[in-house]
PDB file of C-alpha atoms in Angstrom:
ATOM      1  CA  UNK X1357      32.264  42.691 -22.963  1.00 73.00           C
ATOM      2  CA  UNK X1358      31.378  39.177 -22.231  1.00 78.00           C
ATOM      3  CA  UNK X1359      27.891  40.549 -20.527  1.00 74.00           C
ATOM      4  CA  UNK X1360      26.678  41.460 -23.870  1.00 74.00           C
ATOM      5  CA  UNK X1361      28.510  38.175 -26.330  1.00 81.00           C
ATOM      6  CA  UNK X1362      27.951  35.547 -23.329  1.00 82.00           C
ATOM      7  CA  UNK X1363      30.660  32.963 -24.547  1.00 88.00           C
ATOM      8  CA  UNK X1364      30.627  30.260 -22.545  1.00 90.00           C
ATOM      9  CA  UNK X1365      32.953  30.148 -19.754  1.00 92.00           C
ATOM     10  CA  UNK X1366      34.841  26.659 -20.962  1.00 93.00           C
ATOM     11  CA  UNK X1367      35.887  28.679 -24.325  1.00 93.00           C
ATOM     12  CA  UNK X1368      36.118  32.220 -22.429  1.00 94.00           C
ATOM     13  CA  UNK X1369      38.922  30.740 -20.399  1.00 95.00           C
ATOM     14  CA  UNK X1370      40.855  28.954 -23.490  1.00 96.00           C
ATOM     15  CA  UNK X1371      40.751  32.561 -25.259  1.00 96.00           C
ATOM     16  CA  UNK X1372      42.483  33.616 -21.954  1.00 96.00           C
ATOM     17  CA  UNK X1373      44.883  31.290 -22.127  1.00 97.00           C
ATOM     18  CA  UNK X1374      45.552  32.001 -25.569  1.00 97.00           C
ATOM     19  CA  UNK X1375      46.184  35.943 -25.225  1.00 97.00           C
ATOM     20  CA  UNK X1376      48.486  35.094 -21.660  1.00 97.00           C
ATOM     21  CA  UNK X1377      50.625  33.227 -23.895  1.00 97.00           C
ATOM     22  CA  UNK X1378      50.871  35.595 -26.975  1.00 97.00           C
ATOM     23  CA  UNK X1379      51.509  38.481 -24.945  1.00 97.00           C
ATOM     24  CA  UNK X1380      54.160  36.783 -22.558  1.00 97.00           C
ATOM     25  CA  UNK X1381      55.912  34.979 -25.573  1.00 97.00           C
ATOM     26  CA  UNK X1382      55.718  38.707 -27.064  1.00 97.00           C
ATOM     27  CA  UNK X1383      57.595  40.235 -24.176  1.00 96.00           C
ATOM     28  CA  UNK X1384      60.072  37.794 -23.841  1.00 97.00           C
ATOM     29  CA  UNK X1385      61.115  38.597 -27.616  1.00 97.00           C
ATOM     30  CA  UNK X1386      60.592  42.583 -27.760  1.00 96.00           C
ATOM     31  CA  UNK X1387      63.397  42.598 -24.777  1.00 96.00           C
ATOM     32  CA  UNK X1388      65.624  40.362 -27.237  1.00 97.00           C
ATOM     33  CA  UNK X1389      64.948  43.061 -29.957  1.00 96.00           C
ATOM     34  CA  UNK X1390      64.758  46.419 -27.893  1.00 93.00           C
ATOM     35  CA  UNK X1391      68.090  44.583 -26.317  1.00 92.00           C
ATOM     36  CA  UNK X1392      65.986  45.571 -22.751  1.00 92.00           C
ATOM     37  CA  UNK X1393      67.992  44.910 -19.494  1.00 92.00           C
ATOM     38  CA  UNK X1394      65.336  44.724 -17.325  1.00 90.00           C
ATOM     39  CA  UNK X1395      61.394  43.552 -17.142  1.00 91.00           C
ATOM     40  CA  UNK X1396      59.012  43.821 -14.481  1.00 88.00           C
ATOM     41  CA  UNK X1397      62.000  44.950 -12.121  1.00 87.00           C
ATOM     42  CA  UNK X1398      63.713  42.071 -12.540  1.00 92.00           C
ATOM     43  CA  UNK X1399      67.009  41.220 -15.291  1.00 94.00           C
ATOM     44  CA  UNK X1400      65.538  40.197 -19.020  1.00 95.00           C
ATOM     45  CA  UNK X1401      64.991  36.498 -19.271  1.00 97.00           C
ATOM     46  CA  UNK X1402      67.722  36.083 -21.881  1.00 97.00           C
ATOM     47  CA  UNK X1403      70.068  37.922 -19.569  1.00 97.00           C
ATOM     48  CA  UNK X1404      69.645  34.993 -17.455  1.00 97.00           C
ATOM     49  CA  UNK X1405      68.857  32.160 -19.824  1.00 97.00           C
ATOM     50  CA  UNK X1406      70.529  33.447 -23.447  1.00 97.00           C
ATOM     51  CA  UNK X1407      69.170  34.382 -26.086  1.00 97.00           C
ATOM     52  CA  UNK X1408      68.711  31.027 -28.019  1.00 98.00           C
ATOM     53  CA  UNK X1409      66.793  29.999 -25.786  1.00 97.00           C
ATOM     54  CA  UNK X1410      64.604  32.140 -24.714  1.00 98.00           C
ATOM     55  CA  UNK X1411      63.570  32.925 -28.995  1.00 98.00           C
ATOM     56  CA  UNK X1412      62.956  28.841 -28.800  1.00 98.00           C
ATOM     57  CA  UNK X1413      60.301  29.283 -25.231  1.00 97.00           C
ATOM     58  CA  UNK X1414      58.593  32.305 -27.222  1.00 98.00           C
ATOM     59  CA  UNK X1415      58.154  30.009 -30.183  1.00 97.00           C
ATOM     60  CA  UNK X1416      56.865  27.685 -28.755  1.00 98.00           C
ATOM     61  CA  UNK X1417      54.369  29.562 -26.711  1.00 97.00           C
ATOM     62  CA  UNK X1418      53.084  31.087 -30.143  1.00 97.00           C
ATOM     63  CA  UNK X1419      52.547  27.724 -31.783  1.00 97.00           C
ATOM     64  CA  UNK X1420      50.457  26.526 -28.375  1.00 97.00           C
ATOM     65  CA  UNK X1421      48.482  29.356 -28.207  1.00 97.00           C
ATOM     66  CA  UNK X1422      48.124  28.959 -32.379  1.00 96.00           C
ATOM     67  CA  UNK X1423      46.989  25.239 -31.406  1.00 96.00           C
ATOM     68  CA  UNK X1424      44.559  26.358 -28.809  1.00 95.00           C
ATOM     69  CA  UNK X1425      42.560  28.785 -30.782  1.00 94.00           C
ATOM     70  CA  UNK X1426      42.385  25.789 -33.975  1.00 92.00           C
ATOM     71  CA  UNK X1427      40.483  23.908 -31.074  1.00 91.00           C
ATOM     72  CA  UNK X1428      38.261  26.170 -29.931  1.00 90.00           C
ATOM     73  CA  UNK X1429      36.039  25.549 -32.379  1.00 83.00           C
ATOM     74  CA  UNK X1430      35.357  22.067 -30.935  1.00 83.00           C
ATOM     75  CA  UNK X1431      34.313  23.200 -27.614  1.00 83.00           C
ATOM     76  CA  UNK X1432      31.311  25.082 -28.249  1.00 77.00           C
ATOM     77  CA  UNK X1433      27.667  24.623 -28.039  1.00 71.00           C
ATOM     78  CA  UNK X1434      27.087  28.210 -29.560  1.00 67.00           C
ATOM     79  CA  UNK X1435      24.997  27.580 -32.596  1.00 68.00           C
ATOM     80  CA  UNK X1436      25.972  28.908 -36.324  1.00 69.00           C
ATOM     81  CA  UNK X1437      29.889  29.312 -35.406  1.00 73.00           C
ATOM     82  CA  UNK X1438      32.373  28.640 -38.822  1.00 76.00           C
ATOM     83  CA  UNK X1439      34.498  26.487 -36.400  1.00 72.00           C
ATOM     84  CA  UNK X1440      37.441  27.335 -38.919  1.00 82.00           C
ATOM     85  CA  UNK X1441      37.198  30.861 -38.505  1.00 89.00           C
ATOM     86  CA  UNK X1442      38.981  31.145 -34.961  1.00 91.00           C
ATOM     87  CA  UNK X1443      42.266  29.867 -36.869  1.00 91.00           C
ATOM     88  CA  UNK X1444      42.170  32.512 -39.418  1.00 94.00           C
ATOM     89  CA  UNK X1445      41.268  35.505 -36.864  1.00 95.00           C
ATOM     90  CA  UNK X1446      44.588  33.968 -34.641  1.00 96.00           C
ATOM     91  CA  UNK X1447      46.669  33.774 -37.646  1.00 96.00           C
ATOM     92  CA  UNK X1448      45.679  37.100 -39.097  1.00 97.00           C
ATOM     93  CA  UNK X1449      46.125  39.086 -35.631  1.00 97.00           C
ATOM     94  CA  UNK X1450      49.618  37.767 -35.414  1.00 97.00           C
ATOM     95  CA  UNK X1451      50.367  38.534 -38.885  1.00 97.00           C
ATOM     96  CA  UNK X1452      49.555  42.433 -38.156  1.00 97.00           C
ATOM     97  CA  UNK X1453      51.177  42.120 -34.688  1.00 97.00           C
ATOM     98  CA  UNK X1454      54.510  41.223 -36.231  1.00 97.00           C
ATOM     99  CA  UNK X1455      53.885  43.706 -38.823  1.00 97.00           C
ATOM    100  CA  UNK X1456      53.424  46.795 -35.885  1.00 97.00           C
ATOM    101  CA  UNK X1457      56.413  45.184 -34.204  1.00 97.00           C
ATOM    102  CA  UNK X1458      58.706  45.342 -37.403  1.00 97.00           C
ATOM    103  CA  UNK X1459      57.060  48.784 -38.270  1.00 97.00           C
ATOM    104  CA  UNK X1460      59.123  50.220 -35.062  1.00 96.00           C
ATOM    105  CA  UNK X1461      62.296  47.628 -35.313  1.00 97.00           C
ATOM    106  CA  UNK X1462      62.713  49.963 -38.850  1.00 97.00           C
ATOM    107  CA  UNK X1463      62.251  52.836 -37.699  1.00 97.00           C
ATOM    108  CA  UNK X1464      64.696  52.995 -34.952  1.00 96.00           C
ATOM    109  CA  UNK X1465      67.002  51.199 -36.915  1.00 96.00           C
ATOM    110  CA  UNK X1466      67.254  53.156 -39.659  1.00 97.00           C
ATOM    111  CA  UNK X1467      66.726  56.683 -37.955  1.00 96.00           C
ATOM    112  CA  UNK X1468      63.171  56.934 -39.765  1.00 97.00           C
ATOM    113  CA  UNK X1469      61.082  59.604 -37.745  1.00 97.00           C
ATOM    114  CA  UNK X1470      57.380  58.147 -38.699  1.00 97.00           C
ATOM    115  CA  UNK X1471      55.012  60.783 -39.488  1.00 95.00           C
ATOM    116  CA  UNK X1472      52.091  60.583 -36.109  1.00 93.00           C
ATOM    117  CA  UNK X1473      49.274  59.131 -38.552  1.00 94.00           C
ATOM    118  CA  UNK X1474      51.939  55.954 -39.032  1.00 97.00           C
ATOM    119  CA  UNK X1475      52.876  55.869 -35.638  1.00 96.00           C
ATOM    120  CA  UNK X1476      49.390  55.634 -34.516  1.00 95.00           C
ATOM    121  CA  UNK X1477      48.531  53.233 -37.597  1.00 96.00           C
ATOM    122  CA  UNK X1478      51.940  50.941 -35.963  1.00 97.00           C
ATOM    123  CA  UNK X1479      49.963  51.328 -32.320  1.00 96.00           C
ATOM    124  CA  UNK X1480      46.579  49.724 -33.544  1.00 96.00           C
ATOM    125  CA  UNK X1481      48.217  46.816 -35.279  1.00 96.00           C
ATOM    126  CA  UNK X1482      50.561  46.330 -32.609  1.00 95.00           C
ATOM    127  CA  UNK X1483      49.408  47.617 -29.147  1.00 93.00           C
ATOM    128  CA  UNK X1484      45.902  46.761 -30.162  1.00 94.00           C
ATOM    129  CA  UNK X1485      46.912  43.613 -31.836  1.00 95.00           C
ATOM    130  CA  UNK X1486      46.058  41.073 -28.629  1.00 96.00           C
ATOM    131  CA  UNK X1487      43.056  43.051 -27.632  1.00 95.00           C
ATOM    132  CA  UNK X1488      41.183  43.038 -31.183  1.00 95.00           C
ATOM    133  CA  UNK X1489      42.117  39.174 -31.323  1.00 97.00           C
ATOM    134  CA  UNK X1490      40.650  38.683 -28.022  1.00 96.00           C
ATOM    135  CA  UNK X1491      37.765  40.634 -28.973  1.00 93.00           C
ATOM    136  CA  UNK X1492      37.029  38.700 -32.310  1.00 94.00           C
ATOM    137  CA  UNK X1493      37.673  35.568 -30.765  1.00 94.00           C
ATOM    138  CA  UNK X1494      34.844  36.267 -28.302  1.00 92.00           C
ATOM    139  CA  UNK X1495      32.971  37.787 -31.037  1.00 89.00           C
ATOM    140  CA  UNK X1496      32.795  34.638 -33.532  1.00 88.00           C
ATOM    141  CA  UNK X1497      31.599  32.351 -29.910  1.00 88.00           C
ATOM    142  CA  UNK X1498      28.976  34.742 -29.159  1.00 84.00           C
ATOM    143  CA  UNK X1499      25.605  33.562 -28.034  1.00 80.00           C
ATOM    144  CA  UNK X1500      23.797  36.365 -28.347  1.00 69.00           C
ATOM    145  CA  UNK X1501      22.217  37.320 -31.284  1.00 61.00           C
ATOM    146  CA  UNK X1502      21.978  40.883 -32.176  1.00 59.00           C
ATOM    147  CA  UNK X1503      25.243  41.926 -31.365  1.00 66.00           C
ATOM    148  CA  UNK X1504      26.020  43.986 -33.903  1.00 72.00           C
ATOM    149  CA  UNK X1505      26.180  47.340 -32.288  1.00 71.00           C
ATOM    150  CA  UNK X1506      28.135  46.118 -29.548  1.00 76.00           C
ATOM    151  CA  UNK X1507      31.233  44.946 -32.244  1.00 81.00           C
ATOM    152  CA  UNK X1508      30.987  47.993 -33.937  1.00 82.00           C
ATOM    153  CA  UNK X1509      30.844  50.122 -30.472  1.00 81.00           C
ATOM    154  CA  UNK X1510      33.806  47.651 -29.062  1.00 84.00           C
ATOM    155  CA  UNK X1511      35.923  47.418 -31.924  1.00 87.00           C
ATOM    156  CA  UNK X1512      35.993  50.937 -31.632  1.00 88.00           C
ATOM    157  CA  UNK X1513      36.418  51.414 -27.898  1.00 87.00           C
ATOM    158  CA  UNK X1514      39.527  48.830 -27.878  1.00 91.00           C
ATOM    159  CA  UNK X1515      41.012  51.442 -30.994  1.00 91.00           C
ATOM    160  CA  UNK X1516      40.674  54.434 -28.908  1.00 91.00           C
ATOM    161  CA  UNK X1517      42.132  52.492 -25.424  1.00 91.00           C
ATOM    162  CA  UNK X1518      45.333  50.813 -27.637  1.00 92.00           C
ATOM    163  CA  UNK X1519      46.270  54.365 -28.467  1.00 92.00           C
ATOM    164  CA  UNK X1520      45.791  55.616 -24.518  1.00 90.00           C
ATOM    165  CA  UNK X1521      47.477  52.678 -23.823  1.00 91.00           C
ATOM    166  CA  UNK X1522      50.563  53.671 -25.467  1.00 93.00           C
ATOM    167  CA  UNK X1523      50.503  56.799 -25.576  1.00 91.00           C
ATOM    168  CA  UNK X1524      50.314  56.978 -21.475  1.00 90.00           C
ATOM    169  CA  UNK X1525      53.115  54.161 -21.591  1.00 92.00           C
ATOM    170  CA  UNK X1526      55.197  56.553 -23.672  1.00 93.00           C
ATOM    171  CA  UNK X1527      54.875  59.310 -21.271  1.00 91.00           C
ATOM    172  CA  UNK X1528      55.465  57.013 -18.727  1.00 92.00           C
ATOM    173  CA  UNK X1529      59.018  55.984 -19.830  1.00 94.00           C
ATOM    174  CA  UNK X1530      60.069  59.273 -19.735  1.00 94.00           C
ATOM    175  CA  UNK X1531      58.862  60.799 -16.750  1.00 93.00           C
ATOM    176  CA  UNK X1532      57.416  57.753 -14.586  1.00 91.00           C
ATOM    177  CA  UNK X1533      59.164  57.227 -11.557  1.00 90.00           C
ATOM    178  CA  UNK X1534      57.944  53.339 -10.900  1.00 89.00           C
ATOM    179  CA  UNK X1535      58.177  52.727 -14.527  1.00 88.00           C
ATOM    180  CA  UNK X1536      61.712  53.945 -14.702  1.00 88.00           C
ATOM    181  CA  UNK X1537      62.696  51.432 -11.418  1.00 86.00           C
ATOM    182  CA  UNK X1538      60.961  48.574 -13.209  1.00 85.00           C
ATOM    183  CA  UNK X1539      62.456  48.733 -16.672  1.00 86.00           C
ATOM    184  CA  UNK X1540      65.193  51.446 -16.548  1.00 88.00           C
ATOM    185  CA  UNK X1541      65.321  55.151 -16.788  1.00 93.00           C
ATOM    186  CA  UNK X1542      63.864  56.885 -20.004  1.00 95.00           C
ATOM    187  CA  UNK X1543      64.535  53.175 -21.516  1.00 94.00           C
ATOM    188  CA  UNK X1544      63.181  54.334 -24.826  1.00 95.00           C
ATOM    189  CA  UNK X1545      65.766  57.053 -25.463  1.00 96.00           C
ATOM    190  CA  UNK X1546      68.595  54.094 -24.800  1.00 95.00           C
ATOM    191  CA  UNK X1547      67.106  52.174 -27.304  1.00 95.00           C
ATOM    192  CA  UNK X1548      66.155  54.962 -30.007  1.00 96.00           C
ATOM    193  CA  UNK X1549      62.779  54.261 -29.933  1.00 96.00           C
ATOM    194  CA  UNK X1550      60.119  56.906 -31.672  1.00 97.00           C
ATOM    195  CA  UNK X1551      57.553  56.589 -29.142  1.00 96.00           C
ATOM    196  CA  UNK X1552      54.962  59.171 -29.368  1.00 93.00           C
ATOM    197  CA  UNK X1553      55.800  61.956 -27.120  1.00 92.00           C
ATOM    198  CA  UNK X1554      59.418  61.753 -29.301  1.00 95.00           C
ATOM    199  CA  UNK X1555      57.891  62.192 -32.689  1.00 95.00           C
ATOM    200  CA  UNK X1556      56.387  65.234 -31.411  1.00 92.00           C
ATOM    201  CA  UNK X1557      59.897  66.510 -30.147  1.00 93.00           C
ATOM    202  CA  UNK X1558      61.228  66.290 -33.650  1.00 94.00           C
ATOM    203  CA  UNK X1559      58.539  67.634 -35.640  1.00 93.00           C
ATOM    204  CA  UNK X1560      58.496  70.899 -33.131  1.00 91.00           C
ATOM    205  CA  UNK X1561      62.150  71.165 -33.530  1.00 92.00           C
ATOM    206  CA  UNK X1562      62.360  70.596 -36.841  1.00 92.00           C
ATOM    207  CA  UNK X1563      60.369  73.858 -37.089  1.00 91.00           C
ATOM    208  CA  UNK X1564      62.619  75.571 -35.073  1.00 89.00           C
ATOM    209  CA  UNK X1565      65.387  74.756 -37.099  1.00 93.00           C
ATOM    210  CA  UNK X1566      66.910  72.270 -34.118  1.00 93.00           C
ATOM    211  CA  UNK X1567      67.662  68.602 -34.135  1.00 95.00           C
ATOM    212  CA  UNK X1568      68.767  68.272 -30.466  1.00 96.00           C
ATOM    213  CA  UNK X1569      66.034  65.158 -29.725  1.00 96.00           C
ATOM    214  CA  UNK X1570      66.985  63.892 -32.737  1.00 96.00           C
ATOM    215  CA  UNK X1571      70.739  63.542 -32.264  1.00 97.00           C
ATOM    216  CA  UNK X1572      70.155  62.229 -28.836  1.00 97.00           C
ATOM    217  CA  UNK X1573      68.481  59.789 -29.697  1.00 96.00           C
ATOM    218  CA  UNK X1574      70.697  58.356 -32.444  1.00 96.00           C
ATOM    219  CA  UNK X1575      73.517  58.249 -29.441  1.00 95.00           C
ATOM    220  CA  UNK X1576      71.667  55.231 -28.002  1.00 95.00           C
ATOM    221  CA  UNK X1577      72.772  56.896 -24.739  1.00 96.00           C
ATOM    222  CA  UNK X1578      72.852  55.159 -21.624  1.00 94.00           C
ATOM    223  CA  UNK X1579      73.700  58.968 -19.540  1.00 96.00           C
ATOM    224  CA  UNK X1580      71.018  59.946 -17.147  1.00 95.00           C
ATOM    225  CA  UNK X1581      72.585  63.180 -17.560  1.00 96.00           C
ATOM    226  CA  UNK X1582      72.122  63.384 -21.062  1.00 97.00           C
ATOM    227  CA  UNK X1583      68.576  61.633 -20.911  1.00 96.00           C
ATOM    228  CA  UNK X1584      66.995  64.355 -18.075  1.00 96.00           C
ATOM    229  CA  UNK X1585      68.654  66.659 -20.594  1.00 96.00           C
ATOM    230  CA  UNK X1586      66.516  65.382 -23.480  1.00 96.00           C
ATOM    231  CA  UNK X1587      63.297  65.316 -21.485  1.00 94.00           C
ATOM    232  CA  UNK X1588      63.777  68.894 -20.667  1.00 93.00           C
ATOM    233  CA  UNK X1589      64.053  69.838 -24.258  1.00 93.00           C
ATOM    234  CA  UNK X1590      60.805  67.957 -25.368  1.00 92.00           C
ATOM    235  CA  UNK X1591      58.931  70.079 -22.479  1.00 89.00           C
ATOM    236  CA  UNK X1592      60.036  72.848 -24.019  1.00 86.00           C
ATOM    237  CA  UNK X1593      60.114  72.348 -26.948  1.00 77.00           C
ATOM    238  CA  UNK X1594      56.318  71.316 -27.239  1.00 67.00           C
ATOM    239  CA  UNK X1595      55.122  73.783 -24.395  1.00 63.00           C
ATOM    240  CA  UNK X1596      53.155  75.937 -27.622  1.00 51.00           C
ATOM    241  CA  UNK X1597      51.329  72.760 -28.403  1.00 54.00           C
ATOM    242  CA  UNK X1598      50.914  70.922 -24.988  1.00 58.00           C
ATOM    243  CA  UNK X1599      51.949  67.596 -25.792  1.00 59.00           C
ATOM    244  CA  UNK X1600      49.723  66.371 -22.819  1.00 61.00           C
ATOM    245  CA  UNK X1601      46.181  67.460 -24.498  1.00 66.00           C
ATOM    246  CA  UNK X1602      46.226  64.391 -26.824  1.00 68.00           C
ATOM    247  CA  UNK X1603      46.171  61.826 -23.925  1.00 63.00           C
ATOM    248  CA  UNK X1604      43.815  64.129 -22.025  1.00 68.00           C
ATOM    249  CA  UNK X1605      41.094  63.984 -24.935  1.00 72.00           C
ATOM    250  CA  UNK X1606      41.964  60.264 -25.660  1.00 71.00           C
ATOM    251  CA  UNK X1607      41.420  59.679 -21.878  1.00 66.00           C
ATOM    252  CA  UNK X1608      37.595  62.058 -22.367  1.00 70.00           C
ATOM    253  CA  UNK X1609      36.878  59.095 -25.182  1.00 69.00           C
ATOM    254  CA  UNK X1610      37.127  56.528 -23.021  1.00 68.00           C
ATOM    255  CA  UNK X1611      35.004  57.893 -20.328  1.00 70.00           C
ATOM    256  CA  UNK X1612      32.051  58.894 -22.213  1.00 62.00           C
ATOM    257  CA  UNK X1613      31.723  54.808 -23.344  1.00 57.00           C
ATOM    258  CA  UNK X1614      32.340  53.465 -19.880  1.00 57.00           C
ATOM    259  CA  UNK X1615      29.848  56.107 -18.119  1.00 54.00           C
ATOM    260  CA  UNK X1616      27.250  54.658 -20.493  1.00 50.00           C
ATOM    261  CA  UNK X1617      27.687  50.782 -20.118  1.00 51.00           C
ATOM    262  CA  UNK X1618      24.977  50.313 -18.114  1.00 47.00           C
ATOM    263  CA  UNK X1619      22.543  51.892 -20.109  1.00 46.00           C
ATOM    264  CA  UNK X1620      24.100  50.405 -22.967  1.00 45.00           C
ATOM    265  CA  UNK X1621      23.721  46.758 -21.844  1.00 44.00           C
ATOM    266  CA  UNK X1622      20.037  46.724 -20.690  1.00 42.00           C
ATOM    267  CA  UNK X1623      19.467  48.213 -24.033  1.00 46.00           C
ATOM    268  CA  UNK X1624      20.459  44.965 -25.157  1.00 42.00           C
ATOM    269  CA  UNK X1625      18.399  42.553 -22.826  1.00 41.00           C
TER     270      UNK X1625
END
């Protein structure tokens, strides 16, 4: 993206920085609230180094990052930047981040099954959250000066890859060999989480008159056995609607943008 905004590398680098620490912080406190075991095949930080502290390190990291992007203003050449602006673009991505977060935390903890539209609306504020504020952080320190077509065209590329994104990483915890030996097998059914592929489970069985996926999940159960048992009944029980042809057209949008980059950037030099 940078080809086309050409922020300069100094302030490129800080907005780096900035997103690293967000999105570390961030995992260090979803495992605290999805009570995760493991992370990156390795035990959860406050497994090792409790949970007070570990809350206190993400903190932290959110306020330096916050810090960073109030002082980005001051180290740019890039001429008619609102210097102020970078604050309220941090501030109002982690607003909607926290809002995506607590979105699911409700959910699952109050055996809500979100309708697909909200689960996708959760994903963009969420999943996309760190992507869209690195995006309009670049945006806002752009030196390029038509660049109009390339925020509307990026905004909307970043949309479309936040729900791949999590879509594939729902499939993933169910059926993903590596992912499973990394965080734990068919983690989100442990944890109750509607994920994507899940939602779809319930909504087909709910017009079959079942609630099997459903009642699983409220077990919180730890059972390979019963887990394996689950993931054969959302195969299933979505094999009408092929709950794989969502990701597969999601995965056709993102082609069709990235086959025409080229010819998209010397359209703008």
């Amino acid at each position: 993206m940078n080809l086309w905004l050409g922020v300069e590398k100094n302030v490129l680098q800080k907005i780096k920085e900035v997103i690293t620490m967000l999105h570390e912080a961030s995992l260090l406190i979803d495992d605290i609230q999805d009570n995760s075991k493991m992370r990156r095949g390795q035990p959860a930080a406050y497994l090792i180094y409790g949970i007070s502290e570990v809350i206190n390190i993400a903190n932290l990291k959110y306020f330096e990052a916050g810090k960073i992007a109030l002082e980005l203003g001051s180290m740019t050449t890039a001429k008619n930047v609102d210097k102020s602006e970078a604050s309220k673009i941090f501030h109002d991505w982690m607003i909607k981040l926290h809002q995506g977060q607590g979105l699911d935390i409700h959910w699952r903890d109050h055996y809500i099954c979100p309708t697909v539209d909200e689960y996708i609306d959760m994903v963009l504020k969420k999943t996309g959250g760190l992507m869209m504020l690195a995006f309009d952080l670049m945006y806002i320190f752009r030196n390029q000066s038509e660049t109009k077509l390339v925020y509307d065209n990026g905004r909307k590329f970043l949309e479309t890859f936040s729900k791949f994104f999590q879509i594939r990483d729902d499939f993933c915890n169910l059926w993903d060999v590596k992912y499973a030996a990394n965080k734990s097998y068919c983690e989100d059914l442990t944890e109750g989480k509607y994920s994507w592929v899940i939602i779809q489970g319930i909504i087909k069985e709910r017009e079959l008159g079942t609630t099997r996926v459903m009642s699983i999940l409220k077990q919180r159960t730890t059972s390979d056995e019963i887990k394996s048992y689950c993931c054969q009944v959302l195969v299933s029980s979505t094999q009408h609607c092929n709950i794989f042809t969502p990701f597969s057209i999601l995965y056709a949008k993102l082609c069709g943008p990235i086959c025409l980059l080229p010819v998209f950037f010397f359209k703008l030099t």
